[in-house]
Coordinates of C-alpha atoms in Angstrom, one line a residue:
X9 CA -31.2 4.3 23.1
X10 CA -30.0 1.1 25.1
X11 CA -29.9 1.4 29.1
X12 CA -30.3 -0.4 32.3
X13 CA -33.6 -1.3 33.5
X14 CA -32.9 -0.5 36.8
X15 CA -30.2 2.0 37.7
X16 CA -27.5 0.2 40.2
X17 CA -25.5 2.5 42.5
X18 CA -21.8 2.1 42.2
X19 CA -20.1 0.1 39.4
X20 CA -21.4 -3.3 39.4
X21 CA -20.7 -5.5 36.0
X22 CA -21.8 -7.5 34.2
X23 CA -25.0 -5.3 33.1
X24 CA -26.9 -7.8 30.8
X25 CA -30.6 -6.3 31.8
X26 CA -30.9 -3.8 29.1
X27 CA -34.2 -1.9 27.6
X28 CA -35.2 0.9 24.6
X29 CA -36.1 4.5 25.7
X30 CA -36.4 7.6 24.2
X31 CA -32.8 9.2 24.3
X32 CA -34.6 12.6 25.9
X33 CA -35.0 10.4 28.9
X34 CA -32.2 9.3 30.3
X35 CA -29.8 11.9 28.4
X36 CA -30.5 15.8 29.4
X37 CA -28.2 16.9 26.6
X38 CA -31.0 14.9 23.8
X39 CA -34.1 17.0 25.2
X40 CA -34.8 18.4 21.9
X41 CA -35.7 15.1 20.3
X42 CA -38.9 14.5 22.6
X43 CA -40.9 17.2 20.1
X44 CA -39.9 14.7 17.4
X45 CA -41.1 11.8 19.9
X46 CA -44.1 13.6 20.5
X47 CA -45.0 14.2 17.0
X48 CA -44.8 11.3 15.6
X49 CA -46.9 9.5 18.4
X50 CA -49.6 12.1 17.6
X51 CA -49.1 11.7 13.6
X52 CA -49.4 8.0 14.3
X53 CA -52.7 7.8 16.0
X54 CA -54.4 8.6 12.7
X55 CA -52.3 7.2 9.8
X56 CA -53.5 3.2 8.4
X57 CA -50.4 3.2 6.7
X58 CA -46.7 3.6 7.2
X59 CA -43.3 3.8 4.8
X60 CA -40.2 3.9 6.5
X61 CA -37.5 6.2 4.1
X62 CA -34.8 7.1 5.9
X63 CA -31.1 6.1 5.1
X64 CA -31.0 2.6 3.4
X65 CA -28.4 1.5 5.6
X66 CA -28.0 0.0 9.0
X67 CA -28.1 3.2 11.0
X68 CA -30.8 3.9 9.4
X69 CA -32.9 0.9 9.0
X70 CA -32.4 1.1 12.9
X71 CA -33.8 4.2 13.4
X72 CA -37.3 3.5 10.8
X73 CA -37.4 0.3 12.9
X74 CA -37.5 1.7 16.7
X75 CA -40.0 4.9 15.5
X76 CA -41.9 1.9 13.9
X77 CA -42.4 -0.5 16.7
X78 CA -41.9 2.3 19.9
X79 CA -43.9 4.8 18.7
X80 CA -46.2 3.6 16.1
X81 CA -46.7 0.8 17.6
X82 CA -46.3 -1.2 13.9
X83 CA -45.1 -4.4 13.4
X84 CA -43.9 -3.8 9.6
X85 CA -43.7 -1.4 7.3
X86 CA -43.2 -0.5 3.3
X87 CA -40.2 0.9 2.0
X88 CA -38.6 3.4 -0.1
X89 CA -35.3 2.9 -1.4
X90 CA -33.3 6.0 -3.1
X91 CA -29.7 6.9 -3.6
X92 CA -30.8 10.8 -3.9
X93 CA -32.6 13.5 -2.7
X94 CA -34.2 14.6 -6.1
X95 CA -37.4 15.1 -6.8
X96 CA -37.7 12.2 -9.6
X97 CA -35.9 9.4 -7.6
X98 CA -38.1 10.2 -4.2
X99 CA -41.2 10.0 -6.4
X100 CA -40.1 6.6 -8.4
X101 CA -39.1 4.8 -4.7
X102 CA -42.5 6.2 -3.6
X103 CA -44.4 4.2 -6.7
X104 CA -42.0 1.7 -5.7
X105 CA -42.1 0.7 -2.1
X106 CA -41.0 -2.8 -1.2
X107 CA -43.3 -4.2 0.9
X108 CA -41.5 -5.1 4.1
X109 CA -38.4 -3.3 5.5
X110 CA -35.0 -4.5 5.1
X111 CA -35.0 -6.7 8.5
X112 CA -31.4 -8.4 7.6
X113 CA -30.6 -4.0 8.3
X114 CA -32.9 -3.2 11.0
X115 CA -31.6 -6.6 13.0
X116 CA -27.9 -5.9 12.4
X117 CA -28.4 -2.3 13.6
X118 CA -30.2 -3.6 16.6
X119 CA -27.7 -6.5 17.4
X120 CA -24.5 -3.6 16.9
X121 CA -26.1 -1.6 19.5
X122 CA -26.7 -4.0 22.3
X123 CA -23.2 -5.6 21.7
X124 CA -21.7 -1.6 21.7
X125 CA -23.6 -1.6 25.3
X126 CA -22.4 -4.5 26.8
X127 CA -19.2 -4.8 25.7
X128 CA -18.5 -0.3 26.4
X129 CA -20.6 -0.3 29.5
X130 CA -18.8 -3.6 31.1
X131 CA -15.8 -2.8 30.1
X132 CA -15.6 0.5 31.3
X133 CA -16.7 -0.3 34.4
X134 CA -14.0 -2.9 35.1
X135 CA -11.3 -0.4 33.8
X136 CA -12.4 2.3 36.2
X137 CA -12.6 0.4 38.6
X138 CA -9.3 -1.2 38.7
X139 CA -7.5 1.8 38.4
X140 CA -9.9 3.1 41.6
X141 CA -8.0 0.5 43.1
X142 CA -4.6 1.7 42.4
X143 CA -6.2 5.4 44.0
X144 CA -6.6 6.7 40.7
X145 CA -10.5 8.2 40.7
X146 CA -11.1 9.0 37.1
X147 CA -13.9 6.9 34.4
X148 CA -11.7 5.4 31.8
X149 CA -14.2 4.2 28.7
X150 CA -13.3 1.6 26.7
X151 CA -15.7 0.3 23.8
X152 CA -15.8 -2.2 20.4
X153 CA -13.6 0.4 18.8
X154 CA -11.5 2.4 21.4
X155 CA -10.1 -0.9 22.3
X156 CA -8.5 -2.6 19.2
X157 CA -7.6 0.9 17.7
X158 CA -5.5 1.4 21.6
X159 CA -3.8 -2.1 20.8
X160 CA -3.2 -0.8 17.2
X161 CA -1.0 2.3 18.6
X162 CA 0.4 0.4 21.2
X163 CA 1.9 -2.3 18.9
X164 CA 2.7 0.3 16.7
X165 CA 4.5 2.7 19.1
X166 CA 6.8 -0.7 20.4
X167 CA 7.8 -1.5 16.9
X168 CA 9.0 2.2 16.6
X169 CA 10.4 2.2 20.0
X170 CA 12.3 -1.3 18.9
X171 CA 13.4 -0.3 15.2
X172 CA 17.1 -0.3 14.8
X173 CA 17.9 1.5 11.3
X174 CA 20.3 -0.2 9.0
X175 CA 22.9 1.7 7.2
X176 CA 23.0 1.5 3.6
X177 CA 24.6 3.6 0.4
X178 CA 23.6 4.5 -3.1
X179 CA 25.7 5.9 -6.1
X180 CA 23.9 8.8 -8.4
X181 CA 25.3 9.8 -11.3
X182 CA 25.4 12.6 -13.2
X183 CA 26.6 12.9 -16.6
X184 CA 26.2 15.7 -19.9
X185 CA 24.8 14.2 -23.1
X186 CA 24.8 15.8 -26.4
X187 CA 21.4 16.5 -26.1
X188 CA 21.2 17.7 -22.0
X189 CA 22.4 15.8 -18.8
X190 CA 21.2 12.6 -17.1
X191 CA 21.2 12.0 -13.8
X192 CA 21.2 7.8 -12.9
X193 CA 21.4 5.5 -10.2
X194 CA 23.9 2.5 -9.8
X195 CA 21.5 -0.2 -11.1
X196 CA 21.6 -2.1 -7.7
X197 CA 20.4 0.8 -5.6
X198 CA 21.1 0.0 -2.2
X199 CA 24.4 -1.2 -1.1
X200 CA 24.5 -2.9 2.3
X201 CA 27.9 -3.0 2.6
X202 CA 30.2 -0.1 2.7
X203 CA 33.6 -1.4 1.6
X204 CA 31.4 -2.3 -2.1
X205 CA 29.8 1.2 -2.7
X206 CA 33.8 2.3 -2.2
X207 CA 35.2 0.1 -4.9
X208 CA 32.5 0.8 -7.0
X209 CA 32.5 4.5 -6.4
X210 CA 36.7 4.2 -6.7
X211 CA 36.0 2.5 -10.1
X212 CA 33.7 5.4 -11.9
X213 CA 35.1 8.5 -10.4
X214 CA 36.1 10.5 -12.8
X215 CA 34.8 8.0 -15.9
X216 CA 33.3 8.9 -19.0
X217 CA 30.1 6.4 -19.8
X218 CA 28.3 4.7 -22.6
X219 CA 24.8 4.9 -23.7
X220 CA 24.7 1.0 -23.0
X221 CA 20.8 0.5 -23.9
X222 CA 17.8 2.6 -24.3
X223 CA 13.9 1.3 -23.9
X224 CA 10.9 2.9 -24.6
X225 CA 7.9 1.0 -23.2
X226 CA 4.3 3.0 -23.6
X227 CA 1.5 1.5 -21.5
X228 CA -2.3 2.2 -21.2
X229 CA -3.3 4.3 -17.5
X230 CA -7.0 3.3 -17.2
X231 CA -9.2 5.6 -16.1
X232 CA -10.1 5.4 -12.2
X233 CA -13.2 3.5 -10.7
X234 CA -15.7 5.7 -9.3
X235 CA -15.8 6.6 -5.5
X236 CA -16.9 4.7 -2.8
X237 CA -17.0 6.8 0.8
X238 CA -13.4 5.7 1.2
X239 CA -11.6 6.2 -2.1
X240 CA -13.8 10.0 -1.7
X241 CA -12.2 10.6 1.4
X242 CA -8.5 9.7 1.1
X243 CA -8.7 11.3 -2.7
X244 CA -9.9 14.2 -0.4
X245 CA -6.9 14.0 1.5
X246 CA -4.3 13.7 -1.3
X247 CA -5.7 16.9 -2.9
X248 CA -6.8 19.3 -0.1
X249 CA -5.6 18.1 2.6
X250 CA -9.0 17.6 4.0
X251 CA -9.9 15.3 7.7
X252 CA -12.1 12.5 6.5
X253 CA -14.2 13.4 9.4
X254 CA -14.9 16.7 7.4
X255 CA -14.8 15.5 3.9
X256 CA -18.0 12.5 5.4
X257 CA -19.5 15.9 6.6
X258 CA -19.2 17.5 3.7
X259 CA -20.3 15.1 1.4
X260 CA -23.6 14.5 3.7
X261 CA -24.8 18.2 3.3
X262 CA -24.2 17.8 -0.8
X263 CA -26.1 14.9 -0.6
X264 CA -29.1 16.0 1.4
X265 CA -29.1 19.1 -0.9
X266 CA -29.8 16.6 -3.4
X267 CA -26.4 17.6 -5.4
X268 CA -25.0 14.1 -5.1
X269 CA -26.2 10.3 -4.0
X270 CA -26.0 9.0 -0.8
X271 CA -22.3 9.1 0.2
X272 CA -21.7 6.5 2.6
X273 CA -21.3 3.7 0.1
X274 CA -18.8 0.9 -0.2
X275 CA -19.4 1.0 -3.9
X276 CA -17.5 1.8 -6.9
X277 CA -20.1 0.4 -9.5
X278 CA -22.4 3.1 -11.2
X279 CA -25.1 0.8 -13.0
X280 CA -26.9 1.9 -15.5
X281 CA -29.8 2.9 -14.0
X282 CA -28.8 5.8 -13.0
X283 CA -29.0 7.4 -16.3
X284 CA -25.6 8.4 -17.7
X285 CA -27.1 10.6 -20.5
X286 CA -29.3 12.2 -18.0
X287 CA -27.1 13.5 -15.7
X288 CA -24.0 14.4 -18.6
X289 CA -27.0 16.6 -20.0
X290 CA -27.8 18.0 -16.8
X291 CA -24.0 18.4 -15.6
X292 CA -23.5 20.1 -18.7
X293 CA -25.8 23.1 -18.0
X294 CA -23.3 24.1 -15.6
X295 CA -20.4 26.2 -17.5
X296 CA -17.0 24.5 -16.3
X297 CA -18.5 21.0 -16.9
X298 CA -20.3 21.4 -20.5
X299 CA -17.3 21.3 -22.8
X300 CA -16.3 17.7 -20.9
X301 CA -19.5 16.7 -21.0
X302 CA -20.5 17.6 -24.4
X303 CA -17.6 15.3 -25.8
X304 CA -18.8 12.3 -23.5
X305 CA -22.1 12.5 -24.9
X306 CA -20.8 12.6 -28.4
X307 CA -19.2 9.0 -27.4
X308 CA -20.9 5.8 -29.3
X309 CA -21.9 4.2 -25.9
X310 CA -21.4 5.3 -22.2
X311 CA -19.0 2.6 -20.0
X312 CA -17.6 3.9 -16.9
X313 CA -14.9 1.7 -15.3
X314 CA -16.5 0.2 -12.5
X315 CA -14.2 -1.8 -9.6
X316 CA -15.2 -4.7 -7.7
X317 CA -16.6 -3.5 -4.7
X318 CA -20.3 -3.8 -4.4
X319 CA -23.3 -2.2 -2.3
X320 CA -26.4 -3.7 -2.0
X321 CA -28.2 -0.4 -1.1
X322 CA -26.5 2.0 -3.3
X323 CA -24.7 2.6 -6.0
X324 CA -21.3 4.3 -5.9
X325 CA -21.0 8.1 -5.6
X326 CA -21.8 10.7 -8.5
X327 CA -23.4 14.0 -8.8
X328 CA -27.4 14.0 -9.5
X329 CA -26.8 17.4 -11.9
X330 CA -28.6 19.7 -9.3
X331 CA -26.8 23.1 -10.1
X332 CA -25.1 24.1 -6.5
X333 CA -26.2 27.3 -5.3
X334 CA -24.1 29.5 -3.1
X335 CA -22.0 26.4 -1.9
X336 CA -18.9 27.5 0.3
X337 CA -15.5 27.3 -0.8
X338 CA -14.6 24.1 1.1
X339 CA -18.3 22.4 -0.5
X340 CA -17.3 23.4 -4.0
X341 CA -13.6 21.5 -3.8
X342 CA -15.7 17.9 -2.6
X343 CA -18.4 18.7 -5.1
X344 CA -15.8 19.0 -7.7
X345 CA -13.6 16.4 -7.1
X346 CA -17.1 14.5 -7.2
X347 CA -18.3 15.7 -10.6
X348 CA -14.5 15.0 -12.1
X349 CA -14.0 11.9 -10.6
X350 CA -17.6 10.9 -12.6
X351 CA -16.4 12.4 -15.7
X352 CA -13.2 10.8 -15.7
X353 CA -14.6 7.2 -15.2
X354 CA -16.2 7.5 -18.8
X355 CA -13.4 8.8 -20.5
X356 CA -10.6 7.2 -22.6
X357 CA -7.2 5.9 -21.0
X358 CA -4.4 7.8 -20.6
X359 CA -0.7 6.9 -22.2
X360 CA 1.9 6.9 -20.9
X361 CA 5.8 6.1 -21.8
X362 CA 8.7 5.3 -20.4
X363 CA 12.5 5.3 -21.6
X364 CA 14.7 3.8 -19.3
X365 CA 18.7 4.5 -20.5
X366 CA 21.4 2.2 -19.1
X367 CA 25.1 3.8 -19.3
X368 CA 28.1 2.0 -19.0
X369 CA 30.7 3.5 -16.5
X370 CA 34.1 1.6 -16.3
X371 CA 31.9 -1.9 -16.7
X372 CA 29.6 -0.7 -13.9
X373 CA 25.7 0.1 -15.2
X374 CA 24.1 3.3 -13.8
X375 CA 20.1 3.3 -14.9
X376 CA 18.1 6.8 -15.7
X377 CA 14.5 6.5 -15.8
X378 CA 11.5 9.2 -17.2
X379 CA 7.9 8.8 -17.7
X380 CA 5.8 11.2 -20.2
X381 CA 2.0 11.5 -20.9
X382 CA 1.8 11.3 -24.2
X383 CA -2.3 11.0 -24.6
X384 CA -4.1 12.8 -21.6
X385 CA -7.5 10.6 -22.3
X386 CA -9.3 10.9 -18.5
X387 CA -6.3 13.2 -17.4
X388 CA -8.2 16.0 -19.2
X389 CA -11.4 14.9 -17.5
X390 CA -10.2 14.6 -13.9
X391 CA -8.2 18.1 -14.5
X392 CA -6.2 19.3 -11.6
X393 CA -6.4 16.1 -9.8
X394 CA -5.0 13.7 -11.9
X395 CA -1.2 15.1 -10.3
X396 CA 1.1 12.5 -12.6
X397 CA 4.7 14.0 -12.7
X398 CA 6.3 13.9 -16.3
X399 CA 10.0 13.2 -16.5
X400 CA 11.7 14.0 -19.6
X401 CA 15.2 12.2 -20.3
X402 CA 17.2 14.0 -22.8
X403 CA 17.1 12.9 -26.4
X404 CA 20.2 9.9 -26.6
X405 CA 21.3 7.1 -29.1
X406 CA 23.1 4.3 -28.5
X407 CA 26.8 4.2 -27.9
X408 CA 27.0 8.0 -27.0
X409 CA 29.0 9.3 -24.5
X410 CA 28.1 10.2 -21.2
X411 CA 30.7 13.1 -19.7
X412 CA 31.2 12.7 -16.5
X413 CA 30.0 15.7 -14.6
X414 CA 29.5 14.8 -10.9
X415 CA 29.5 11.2 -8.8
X416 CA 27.9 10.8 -4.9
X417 CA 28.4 8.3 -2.9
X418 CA 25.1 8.7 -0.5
X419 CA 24.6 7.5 3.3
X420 CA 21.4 6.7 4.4
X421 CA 19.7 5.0 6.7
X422 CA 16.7 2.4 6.4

């Protein structure tokens, strides 16, 4: 970790004069990591070769590049790339090693750190002492991130504290058909002025309608791109409620159980060489999955629907077809969604349809609105989580009366 090279008394800034140490040295709380320290100065001694594998990402490079050059005293190494923790991909980055590390990582890692120090450490200091100024004794920190994400609230909290709400109404509509009973909006939706949701409230009290027009439109619902750490954690959200702090933690343990790839990916592109057939087959060994899977690999050829964000490390998440064992209630939702979510990129699209029914009241137009799944396609594959409400509207034909049954004239506010 980054500290001072020599240790001021009091809180003098600007603090440019920085160094690398071992973190067990100036933190007490990191004293476990000088075995590690130790060991891998003793391994070192020995070894005429080295192959940095951890994480292929910036953290990560980070860390492969400090052991490298503070401890092993190396200028360069090899390295192994992999997106999982199996046994077959470990080997294959092992036959594989690129023959440098990935330096464009290591020096963006280095260059984040030393930027997090001067800009948190000086920073901090002035804060604190400012306010030890104003007799106020207590460290305020401030860093890259605290600061902007303060601003955020701040300018977010104002524009609350300012809002005025705007009044405005709406008409709905409901009506018996022969068939069942609709309920519609006025077709303007909001009215900003009161005195015109009266008249036109004054106008269809009471009226019968028409069945003005009737539309049914059927579109295509593609299926969804594969998950990137994002996408994984707000989908995580939607459907369980889960933190994304816990779904990240989550989806680390699966992965260095070698159930799924790396998760920390801004990818949703799964190439090829991954092997689609390979892990269908071994996905469908496990019982919920084999149906779903048996019926992919029946398809003519294997296409997920990648998006448009890229990784140059790793592909987007999927699950490697590891069997979980004994995973905890919490594990098996993630690992789920996970295995789904990769299902349902290969499948067909869903369709949809829509009927939208305009009905005449007194020469005013009210507009009812339903949507029905009519071919499941990925639906089936993404089970539980693909949560798409189906509205039915009655069965109508043109020209048929609407009954009035009840008319609301509804205040809200913006």
């Amino acid at each position: 970790m980054g500290r001072e090279k020599e240790k001021k008394r009091g809180m003098s800034y600007p603090v440019f004069d920085v160094e690398w140490k071992p973190t067990y040295e100036p933190t007490k709380s990191a004293a476990f990591s000088k075995k590690y320290y130790e060991t891998l100065k003793k391994l070192a001694k020995n070894a005429d070769s080295f192959v940095i594998s951890t994480d292929l990402d910036v953290e990560g490079e980070l860390i492969g590049f400090n052991i490298l050059r503070f401890i092993c005293k190396q200028k360069d190494a090899k390295r192994m790339k992999f997106s999982t923790l199996t046994k077959p991909d470990l080997v294959a980055a092992y036959e594989n090693v690129s023959p440098h590390i990935e330096w464009g990582l290591a020096h963006a890692g280095e260059t984040r750190h030393e930027l997090d120090f001067y800009w948190g450490i000086n920073l901090t200091r002035a804060l604190t002492s400012s306010i030890k100024k104003a007799g106020i004794f207590k460290i305020l920190s401030i860093g890259r991130v605290q600061g902007p994400a303060l601003q955020i609230i701040v300018q977010r909290e104002n524009e609350i504290a300012a809002f005025k709400p705007q009044p405005f109404w709406q008409i709905a509509l409901e009506g018996n058909v022969k068939k069942g009973t609709l309920t519609a909006m006025h077709e303007k939706d909001k009215f900003w002025e009161k005195k015109e949701a009266d008249a036109v409230y004054a106008k269809t009290k009471g009226k019968n309608g028409t069945i003005a027009d009737l539309k049914k439109e059927a579109f295509q619902q593609q299926p969804p791109y594969p998950f990137d750490l994002t996408t994984l954690q707000t989908e995580a959200y939607r459907c369980f409620g889960a933190p994304p702090k816990t779904t990240l933690e989550i989806a680390q343990e699966l992965y260095t159980s070698g159930l799924i790839s790396y998760p920390r990916t801004s990818s949703q592109q799964l190439p090829p060489t991954i092997g689609y057939s390979k892990t269908l087959s071994a996905l469908s060994q496990q019982e919920e999955y084999n149906e779903l899977c048996q019926r992919l690999l029946k398809k003519s050829a294997l296409k997920p629907n990648n998006g448009k964000k890229t990784d140059p490390a790793h592909p987007a998440i999927y699950p490697t077809g590891v069997k979980p064992k004994n995973l905890d209630k919490r594990s098996h939702k993630i690992y789920d969604l996970i295995v789904r979510r990769f299902l349902a990129t290969f499948a067909e699209p869903a369709t949809r349809e829509t009927m939208t029914v305009k009905i005449d009241v007194n020469g005013e137009v009210f507009v009812a609105a339903g949507t029905l799944t009519k071919v499941k396609g990925w639906h089936e594959f993404y089970g539980v989580y693909a949560k798409f409400k189906d509205e039915e509207l009655p069965q109508v034909i043109k020209d048929e009366t609407v009954t009035a049954k009840k008319l609301e004239l509804l205040s809200k506010e913006t």
